[in-house]
Coordinates of C-alpha atoms and ligand atoms in Angstrom, one line a residue:
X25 CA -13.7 -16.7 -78.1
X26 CA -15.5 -16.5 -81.5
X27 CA -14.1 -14.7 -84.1
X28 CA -16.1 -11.7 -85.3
X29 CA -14.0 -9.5 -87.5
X30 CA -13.6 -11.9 -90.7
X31 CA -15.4 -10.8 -93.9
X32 CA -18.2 -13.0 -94.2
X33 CA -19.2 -12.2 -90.2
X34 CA -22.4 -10.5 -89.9
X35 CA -23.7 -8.8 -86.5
X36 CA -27.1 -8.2 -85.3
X37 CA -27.7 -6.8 -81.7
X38 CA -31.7 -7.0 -80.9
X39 CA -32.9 -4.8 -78.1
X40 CA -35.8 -5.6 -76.2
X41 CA -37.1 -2.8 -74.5
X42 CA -36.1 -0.4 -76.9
X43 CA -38.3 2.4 -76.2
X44 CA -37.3 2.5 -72.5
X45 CA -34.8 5.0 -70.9
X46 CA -31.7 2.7 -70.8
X47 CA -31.8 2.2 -74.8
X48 CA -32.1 5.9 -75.3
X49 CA -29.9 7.4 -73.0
X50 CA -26.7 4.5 -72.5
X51 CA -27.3 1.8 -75.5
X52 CA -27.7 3.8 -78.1
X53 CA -25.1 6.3 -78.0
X54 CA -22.7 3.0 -76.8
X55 CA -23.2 1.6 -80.0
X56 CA -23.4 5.0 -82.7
X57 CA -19.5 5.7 -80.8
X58 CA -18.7 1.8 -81.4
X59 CA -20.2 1.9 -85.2
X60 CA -18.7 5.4 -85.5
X61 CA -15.2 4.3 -84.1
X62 CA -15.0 0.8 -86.5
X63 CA -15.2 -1.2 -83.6
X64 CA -18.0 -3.3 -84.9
X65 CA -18.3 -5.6 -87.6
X66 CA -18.3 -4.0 -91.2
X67 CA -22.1 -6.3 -91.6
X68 CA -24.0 -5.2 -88.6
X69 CA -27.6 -4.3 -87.7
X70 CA -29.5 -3.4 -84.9
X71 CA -33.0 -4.3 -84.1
X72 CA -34.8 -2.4 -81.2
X73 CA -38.0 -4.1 -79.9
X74 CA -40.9 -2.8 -77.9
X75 CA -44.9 -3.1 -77.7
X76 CA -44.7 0.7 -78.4
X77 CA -46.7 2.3 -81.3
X78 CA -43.5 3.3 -83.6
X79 CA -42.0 3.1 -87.2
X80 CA -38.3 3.0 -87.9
X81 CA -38.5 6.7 -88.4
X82 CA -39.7 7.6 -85.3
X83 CA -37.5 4.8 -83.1
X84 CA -34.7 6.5 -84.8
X85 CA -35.6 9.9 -84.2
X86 CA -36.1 8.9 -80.3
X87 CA -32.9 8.1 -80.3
X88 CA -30.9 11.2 -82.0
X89 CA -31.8 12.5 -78.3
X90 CA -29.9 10.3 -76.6
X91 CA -27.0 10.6 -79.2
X92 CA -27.1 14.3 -79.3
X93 CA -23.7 15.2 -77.2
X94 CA -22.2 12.7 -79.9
X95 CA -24.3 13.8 -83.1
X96 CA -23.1 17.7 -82.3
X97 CA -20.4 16.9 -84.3
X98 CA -21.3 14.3 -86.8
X99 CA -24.4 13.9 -88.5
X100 CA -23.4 12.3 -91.5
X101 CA -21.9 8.7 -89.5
X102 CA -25.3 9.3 -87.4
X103 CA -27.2 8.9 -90.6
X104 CA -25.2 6.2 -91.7
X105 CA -25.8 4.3 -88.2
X106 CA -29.8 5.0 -88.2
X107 CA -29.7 3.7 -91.9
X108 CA -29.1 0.1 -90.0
X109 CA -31.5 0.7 -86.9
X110 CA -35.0 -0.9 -87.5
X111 CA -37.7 -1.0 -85.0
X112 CA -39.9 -4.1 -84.3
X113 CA -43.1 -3.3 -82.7
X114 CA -43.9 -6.7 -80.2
X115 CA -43.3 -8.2 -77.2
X116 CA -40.3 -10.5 -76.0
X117 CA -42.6 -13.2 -74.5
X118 CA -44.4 -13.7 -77.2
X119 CA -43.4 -16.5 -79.6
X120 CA -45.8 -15.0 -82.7
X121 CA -43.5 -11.4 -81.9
X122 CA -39.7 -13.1 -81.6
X123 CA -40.6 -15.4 -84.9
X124 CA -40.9 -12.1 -86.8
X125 CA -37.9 -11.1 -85.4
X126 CA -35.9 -14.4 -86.2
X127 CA -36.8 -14.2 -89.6
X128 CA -35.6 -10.2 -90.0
X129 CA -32.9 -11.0 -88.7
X130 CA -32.2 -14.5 -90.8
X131 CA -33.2 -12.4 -93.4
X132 CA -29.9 -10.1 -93.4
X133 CA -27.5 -13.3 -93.7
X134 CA -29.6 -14.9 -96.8
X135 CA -26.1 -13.7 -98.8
X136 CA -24.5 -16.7 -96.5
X137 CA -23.2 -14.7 -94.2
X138 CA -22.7 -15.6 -90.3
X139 CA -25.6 -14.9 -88.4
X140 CA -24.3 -13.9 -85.0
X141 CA -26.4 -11.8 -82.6
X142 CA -26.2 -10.5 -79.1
X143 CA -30.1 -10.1 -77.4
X144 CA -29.7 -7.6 -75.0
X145 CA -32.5 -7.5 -72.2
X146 CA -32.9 -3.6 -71.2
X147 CA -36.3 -4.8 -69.7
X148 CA -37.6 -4.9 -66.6
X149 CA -36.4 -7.8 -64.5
X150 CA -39.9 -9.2 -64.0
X151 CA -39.7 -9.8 -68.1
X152 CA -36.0 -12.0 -67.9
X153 CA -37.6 -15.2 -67.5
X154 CA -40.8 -15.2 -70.0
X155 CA -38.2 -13.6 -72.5
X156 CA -35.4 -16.5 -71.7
X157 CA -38.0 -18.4 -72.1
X158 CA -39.6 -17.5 -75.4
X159 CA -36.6 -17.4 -76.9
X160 CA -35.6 -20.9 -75.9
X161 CA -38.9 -21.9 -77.2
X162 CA -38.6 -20.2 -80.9
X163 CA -35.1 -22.1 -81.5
X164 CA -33.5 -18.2 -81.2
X165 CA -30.5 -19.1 -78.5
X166 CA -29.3 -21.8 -80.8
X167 CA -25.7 -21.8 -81.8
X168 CA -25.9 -23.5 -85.8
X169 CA -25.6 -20.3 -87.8
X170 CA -23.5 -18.4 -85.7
X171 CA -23.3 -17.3 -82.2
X172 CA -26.0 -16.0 -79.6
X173 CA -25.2 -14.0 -76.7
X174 CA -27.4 -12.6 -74.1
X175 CA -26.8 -9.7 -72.3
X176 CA -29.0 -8.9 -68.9
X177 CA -29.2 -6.0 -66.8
X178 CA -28.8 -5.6 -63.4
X179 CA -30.6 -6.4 -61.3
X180 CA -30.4 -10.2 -61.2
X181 CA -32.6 -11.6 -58.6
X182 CA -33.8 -10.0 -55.7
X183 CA -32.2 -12.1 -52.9
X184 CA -30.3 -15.7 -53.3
X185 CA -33.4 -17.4 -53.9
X186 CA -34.3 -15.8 -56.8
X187 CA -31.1 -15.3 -58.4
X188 CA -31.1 -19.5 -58.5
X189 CA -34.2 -19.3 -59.9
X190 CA -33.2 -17.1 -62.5
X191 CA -30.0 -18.8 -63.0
X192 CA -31.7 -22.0 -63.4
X193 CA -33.8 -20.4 -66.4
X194 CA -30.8 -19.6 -68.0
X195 CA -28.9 -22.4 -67.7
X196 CA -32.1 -24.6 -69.2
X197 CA -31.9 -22.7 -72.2
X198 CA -28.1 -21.1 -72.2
X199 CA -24.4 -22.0 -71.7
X200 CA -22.8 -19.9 -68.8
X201 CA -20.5 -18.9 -71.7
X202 CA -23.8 -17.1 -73.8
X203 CA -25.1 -15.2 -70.6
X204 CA -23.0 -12.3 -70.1
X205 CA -24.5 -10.3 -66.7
X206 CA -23.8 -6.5 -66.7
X207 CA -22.9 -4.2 -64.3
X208 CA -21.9 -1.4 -65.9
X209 CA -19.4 0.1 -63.1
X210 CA -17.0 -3.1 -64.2
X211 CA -16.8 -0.9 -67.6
X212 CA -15.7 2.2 -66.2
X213 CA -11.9 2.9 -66.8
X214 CA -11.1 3.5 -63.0
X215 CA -12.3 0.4 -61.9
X216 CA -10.4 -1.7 -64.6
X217 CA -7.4 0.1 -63.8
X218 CA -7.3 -1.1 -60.4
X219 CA -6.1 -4.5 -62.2
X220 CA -3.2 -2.5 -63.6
X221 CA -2.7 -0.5 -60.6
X222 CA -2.8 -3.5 -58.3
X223 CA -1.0 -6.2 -61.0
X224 CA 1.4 -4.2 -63.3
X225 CA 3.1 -2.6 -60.1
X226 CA 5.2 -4.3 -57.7
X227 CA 5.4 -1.6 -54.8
X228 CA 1.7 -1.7 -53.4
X229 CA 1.0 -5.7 -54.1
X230 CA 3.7 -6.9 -50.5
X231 CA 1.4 -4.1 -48.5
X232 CA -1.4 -5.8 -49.6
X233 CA -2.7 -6.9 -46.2
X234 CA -3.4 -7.5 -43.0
X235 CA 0.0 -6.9 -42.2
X236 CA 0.1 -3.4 -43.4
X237 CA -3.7 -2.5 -44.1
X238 CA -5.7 -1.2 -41.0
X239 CA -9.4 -0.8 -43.2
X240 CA -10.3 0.0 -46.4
X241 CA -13.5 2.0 -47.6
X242 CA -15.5 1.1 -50.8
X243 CA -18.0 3.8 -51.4
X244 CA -20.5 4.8 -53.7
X245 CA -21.9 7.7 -53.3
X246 CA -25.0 10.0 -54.6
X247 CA -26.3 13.2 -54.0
X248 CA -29.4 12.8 -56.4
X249 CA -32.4 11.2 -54.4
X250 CA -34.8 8.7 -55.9
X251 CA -36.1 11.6 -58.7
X252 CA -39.6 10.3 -59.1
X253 CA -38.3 6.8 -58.8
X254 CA -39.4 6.0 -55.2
X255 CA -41.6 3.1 -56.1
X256 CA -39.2 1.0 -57.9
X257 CA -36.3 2.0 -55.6
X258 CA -38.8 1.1 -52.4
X259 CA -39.3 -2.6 -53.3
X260 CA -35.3 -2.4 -53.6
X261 CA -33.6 0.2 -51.4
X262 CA -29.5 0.9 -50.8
X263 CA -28.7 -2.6 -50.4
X264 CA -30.0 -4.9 -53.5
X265 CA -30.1 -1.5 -55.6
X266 CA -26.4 -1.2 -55.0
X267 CA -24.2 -3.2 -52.5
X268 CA -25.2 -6.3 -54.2
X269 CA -24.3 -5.4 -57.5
X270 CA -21.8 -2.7 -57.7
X271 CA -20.5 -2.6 -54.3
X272 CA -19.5 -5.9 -53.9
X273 CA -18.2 -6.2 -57.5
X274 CA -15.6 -3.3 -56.1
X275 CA -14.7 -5.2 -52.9
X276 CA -13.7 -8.8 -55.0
X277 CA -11.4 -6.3 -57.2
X278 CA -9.5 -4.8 -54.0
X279 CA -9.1 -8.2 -51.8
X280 CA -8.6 -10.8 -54.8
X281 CA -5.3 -12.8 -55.3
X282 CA -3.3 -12.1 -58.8
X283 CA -5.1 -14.4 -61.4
X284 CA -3.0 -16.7 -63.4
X285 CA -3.6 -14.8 -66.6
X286 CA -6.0 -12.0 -67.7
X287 CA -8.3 -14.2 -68.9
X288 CA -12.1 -13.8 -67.8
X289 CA -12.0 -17.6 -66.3
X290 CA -9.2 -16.7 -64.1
X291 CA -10.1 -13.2 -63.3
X292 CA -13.8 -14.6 -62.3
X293 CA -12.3 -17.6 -60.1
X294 CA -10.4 -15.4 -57.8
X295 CA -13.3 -13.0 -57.5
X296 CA -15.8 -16.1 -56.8
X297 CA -13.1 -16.6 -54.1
X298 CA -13.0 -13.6 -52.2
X299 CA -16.7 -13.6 -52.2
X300 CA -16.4 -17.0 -51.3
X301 CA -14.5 -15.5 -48.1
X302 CA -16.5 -13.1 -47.0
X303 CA -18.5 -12.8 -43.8
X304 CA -22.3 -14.3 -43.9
X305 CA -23.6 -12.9 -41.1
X306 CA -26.6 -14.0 -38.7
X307 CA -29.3 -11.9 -38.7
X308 CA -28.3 -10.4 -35.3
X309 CA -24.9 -10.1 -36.5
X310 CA -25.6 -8.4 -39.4
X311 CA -27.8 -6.0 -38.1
X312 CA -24.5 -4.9 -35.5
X313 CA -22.3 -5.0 -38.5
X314 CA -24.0 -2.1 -40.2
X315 CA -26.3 1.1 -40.2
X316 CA -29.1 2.3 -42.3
X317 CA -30.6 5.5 -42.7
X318 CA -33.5 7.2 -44.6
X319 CA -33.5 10.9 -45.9
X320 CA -35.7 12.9 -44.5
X321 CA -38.7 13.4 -47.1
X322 CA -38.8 10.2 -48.5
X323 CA -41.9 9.7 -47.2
X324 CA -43.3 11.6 -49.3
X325 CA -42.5 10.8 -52.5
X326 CA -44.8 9.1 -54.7
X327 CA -44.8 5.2 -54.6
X328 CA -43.9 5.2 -50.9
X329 CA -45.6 4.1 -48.1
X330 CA -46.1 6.4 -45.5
X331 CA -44.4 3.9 -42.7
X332 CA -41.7 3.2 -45.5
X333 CA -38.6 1.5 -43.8
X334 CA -36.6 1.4 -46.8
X335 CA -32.7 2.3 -46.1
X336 CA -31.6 5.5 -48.7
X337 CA -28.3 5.1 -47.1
X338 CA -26.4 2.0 -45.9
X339 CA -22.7 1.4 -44.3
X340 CA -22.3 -2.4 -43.6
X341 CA -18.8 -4.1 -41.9
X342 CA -17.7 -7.2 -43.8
X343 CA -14.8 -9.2 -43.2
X344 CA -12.4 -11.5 -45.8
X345 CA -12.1 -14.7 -43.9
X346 CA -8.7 -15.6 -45.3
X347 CA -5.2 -15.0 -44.8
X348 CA -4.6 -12.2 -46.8
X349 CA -7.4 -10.4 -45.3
X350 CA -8.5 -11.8 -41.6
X351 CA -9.1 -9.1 -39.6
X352 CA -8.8 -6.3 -41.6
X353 CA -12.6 -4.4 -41.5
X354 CA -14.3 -3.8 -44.8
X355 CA -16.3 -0.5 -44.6
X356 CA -18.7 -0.4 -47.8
X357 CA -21.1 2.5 -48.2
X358 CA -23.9 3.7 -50.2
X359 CA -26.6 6.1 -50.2
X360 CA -28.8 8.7 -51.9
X361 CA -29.4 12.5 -51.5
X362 CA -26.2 12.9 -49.9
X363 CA -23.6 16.2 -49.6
X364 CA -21.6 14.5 -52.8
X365 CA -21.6 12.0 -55.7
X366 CA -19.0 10.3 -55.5
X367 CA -17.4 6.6 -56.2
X368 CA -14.1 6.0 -54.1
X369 CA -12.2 3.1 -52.9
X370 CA -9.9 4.0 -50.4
X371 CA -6.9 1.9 -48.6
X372 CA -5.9 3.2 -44.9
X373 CA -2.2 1.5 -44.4
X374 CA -1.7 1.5 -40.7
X375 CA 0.1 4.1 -38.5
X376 CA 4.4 3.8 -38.4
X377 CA 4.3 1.7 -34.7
X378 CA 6.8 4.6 -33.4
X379 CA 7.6 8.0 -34.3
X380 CA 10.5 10.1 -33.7
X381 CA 9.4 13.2 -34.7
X382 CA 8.1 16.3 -32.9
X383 CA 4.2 15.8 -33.3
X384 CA 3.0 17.1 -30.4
X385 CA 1.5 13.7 -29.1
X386 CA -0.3 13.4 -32.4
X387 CA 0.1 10.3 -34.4
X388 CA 1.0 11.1 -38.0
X389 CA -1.2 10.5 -40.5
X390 CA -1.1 6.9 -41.8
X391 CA -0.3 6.3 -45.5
X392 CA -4.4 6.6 -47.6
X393 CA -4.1 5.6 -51.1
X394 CA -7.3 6.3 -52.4
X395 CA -8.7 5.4 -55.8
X396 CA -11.9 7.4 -57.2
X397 CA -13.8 5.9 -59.5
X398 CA -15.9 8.8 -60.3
X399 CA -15.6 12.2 -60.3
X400 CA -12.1 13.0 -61.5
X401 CA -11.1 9.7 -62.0
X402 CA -8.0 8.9 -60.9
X403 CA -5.6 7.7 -58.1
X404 CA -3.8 9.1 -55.0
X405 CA -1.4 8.4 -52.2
X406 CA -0.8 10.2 -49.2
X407 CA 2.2 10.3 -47.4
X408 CA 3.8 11.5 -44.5
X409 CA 6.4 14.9 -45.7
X410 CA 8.5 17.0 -43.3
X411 CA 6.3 20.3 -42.4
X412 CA 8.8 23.2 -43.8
X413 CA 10.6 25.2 -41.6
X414 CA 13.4 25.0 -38.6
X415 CA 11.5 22.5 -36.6
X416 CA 11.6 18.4 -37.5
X417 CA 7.5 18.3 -38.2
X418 CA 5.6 16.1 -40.4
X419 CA 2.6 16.8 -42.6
X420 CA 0.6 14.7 -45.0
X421 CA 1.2 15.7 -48.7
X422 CA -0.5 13.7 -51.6
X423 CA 0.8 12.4 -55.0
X424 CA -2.3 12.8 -57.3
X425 CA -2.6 11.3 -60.9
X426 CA -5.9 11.6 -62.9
X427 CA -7.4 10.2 -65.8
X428 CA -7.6 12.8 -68.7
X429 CA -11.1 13.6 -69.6
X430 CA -11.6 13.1 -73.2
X431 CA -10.3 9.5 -73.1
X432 CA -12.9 8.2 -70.4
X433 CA -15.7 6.4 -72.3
X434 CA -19.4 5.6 -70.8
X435 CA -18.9 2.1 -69.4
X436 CA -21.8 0.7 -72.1
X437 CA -19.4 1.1 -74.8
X438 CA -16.7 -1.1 -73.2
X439 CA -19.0 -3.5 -72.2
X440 CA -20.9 -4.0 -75.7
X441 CA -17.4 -4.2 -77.2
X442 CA -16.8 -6.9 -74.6
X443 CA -20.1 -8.8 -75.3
X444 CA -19.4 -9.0 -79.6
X445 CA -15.8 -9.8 -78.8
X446 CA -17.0 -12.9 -76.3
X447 CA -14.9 -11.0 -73.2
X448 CA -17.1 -12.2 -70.2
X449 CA -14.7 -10.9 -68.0
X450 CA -16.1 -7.6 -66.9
X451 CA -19.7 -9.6 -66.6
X452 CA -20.5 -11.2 -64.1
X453 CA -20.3 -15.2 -63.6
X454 CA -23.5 -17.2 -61.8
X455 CA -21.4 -18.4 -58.5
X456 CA -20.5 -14.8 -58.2
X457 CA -24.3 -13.1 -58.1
X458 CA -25.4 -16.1 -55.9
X459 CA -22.5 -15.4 -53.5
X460 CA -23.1 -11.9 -53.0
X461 CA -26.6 -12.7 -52.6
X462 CA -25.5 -14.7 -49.7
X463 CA -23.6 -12.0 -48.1
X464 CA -26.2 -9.3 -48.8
X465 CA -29.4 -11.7 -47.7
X466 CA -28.9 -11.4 -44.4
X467 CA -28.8 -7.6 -44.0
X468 CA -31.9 -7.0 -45.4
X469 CA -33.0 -10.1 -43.2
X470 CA -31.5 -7.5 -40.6
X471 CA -33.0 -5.0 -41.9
X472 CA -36.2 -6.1 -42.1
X473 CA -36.9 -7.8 -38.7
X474 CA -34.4 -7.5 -36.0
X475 CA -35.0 -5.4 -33.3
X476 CA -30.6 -4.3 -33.2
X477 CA -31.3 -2.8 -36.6
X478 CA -32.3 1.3 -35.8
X479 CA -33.4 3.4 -39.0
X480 CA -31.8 6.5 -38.5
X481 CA -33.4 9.5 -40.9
X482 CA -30.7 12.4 -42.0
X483 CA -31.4 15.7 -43.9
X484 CA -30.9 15.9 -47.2
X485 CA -27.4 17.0 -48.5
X486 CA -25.8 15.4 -45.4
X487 CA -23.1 12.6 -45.6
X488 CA -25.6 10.4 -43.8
X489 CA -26.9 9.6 -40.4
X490 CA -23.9 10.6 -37.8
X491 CA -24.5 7.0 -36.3
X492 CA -22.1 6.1 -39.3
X493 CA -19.2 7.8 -38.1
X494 CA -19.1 6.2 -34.9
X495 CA -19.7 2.9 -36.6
X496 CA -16.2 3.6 -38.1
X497 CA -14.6 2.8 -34.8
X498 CA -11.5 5.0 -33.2
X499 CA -9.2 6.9 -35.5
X500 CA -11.2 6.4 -38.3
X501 CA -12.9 8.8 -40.6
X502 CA -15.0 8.2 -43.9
X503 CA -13.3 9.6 -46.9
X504 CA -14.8 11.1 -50.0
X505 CA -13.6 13.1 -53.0
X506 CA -14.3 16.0 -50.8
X507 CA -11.9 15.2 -48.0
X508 CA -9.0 17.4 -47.3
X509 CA -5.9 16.7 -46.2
Ligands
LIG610 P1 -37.8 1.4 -68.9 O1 -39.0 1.1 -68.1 O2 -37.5 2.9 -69.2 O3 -37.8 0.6 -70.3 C1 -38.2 -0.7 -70.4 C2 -39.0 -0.8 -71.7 O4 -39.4 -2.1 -71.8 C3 -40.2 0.0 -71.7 O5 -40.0 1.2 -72.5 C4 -41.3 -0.9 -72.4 O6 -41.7 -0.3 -73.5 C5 -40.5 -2.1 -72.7 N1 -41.3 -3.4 -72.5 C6 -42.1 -3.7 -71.5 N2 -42.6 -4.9 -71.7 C7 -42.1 -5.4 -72.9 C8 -42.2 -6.6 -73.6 N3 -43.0 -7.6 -73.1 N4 -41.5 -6.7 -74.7 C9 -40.6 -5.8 -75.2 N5 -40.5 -4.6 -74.5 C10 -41.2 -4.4 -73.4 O7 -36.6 0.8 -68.1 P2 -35.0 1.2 -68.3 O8 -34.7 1.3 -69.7 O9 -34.7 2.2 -67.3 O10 -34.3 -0.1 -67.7 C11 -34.3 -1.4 -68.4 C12 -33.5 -2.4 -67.6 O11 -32.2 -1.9 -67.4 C13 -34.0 -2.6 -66.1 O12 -33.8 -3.9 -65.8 C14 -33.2 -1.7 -65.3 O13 -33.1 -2.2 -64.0 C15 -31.8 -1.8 -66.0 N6 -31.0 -0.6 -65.8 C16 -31.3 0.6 -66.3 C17 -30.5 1.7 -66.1 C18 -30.9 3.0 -66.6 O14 -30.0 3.9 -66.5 N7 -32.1 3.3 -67.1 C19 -29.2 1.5 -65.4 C20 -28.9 0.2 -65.0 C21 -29.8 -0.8 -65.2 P3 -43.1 -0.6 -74.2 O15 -44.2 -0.3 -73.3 O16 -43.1 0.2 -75.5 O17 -43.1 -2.1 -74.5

């Protein structure tokens, strides 16, 4: 890790695509709470880029909206932020643009100070290449005067074909160690506290497996639909828009082994196992090992064909080949326009194998330890209690911790912090995005072409098509923030 907090260490981030929504509503705010806060180097600038027609005024200005919820109590560190915000107008293929660029930014270390700088690529992904490119080509990615760190958005690839294109760009111009791959739901505080839930406790880590776990559910849930996004989200749908990414991020962070040490080498070798593990379906297979639905309307939203097969909602069975997990069904779920937004990862232990008590031919209910990512962040356990009264019942009571409010930060300011302090490990390594590529690939495969593959529609503000229960199995019920006891 290189050193960033010494005197003579000066930080410039550059944004390309800086008059796009990303910048305005996630980056900027990230980085005015990280300035704000003293998180960043006392030296730093930051340098948004665009083909837009803007001065620094006006960039800055475009941004107070973004910044606002922040800025409502402090105007005077805002001012003191935009003071170091400049706006570049050109593009970031174009070797005449990034030149001007290089020498601003040179420009800010001619006292002799270190000339580090993160490039972040909040562009569309159709731009990662010519960009990677470019700045291989202006000498911009090399390491003499400081470091140079890369951040790209998500999504990487559009199958496992692509993502070794694009990997293969990178590594021509890059060391794994300058690329760091986002995916923002790594930076939320739930999802990072399922390494100290699962690896600074000793009770849940034996019960860990096959031995004791009967399924678990990773979902991610929305109720917003596509809101005038259709045409991007058609060419994508539920399962590179989310499962890829997000979803199977969440499912390496439930079934990995204990790393060595917390270090983002060991932490991203035991994910790159797991995924490693996991089922790679057939096409046939994969099309019985999951369901796909489309809300009813999508249709006719802008951007989509009218004979639009693209899943809005997806529930796909994978399995960890390995002997921690073998056997023990993976049920990961996504969709849009649903009943609820919610983000929940839920362990179902398995039933006691006898009971004693008087439950009228009822099992009782099996230990859930659910952990919810978003809303009310937070963790909870169910457990079997004895029903008040005369009679020797049992009923399901549940311990409940939760995260307090204030102290939850948007996951762009952990990760920036992650990317100056030269933390890959809530980024994504290359292995990793090619391997879930590999698992995902075949579902849309599935998807796509095979005749075992229905597309089910369901109404808006539903949990999804009904075939998705019964694809559950016996005994087994989908869980959300919503479910009751
Ligand atoms: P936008 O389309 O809103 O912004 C992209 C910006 O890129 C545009 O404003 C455009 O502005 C600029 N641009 C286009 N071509 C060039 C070029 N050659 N050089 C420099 N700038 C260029 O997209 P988003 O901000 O929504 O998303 C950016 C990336 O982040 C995408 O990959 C997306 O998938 C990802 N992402 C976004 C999220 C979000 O919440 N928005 C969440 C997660 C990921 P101009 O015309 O002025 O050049």
């Amino acid at each position: 890790m290189v050193s960033n907090s010494g005197d003579d260490q000066r930080l410039t981030v550059v944004i390309f695509g800086a008059s796009g929504d990303l910048t305005r509503r996630k980056l900027a705010p990230a980085l005015f709470h990280l300035y704000k806060t003293g998180a960043l180097p006392k030296m730093c600038h930051f340098v948004g880029v665009a083909r837009s027609e803007m001065d620094d005024e006006s960039f800055r200005s475009a941004l107070v909206e973004g910044a606002e919820e922040i800025l409502a109590y402090d105007h005077e560190a805002w001012d003191e932020f935009a003071g170091k915000i400049t706006y570049i107008r050109g593009s970031s293929t174009d070797d005449e643009s990034l030149k001007r660029i290089d020498q601003a930014v040179s420009g800010y270390c001619s006292d002799g100070s270190t000339d580090n700088r993160i490039y972040y690529m909040a562009l569309a992904p159709s731009l990662y290449t010519g960009t990677l490119q470019a700045l291989g080509r202006c000498g911009m990615l090399e390491e003499s005067s400081g470091y140079r760190r890369v951040v790209v958005e998500k999504p990487f690839g559009t199958n496992l074909k692509s993502a070794q294109a694009l990997n293969e760009v990178v590594h021509s111009v890059l060391n794994e160690s300058q690329v760091f791959r986002i995916d923002h739901y790594l930076g939320k505080e739930t999802v990072q506290n399922l390494l100290v839930f699962r690896f600074a406790n000793t009770i849940f880590e034996p019960l860990w497996n096959r031995n004791y776990v009967d399924h678990v559910q990773i979902s991610v849930l929305e109720s917003l639909d596509t809101e005038g996004r259709a045409g991007y989200y058609d060419g994508a749908g539920v399962l590179r828009d989310m499962m890829q990414s997000h979803l199977l991020q969440l499912l390496a962070l439930v079934a990995m082994e204990p790393p060595a040490t917390g270090g983002s080498d060991a932490l991203r070798n035991e994910k790159a196992k797991v995924l490693q593990s996991v089922s790679k379906y057939e096409t046939d297979s994969a099309a019985i090992n999951s369901v796909r639905g489309q809300y009813v309307g999508y249709r006719d939203e802008e951007g989509v064909a009218e004979s639009s097969s693209t899943a809005t909602f997806g529930a796909i069975r994978l399995y960890v080949n390995n002997w921690r997990w073998q056997g023990v069904p993976f049920f990961v779920r996504s969709g849009k326009a649903l009943a609820e937004k919610s983000s929940e990862i839920s362990v179902q232990f398995r039933a006691p194998p006898h009971t004693i008590f008087d439950t009228h031919g009822a099992e009782v209910t099996p230990n859930l330890l659910q952990i919810s990512i978003q809303p009310h962040e937070g963790v909870h356990l169910t457990f079997e209690n004895k029903k008040p009264g005369t009679r020797m019942g049992t009923a399901p009571e549940r311990l409940e911790y939760h995260f307090p409010a204030q102290v939850i930060r948007d996951s762009y300011e952990r990760l920036l912090l992650d990317a100056v302090e030269g933390d890959q490990s809530l980024f994504t390594r290359s292995d990793e995005i090619e391997m879930s590529w590999q698992i995902i690939d075949p579902f849309v495969e599935a998807w796509q072409n095979s005749l075992k593959s229905q597309l089910y529609p369901y109404e808006k503000g539903t949990m999804g098509p009904e075939t998705a229960d019964e694809f559950l199995g016996e005994n087994r019920v989908w869980y959300g923030h919503g479910s009751e006891l």
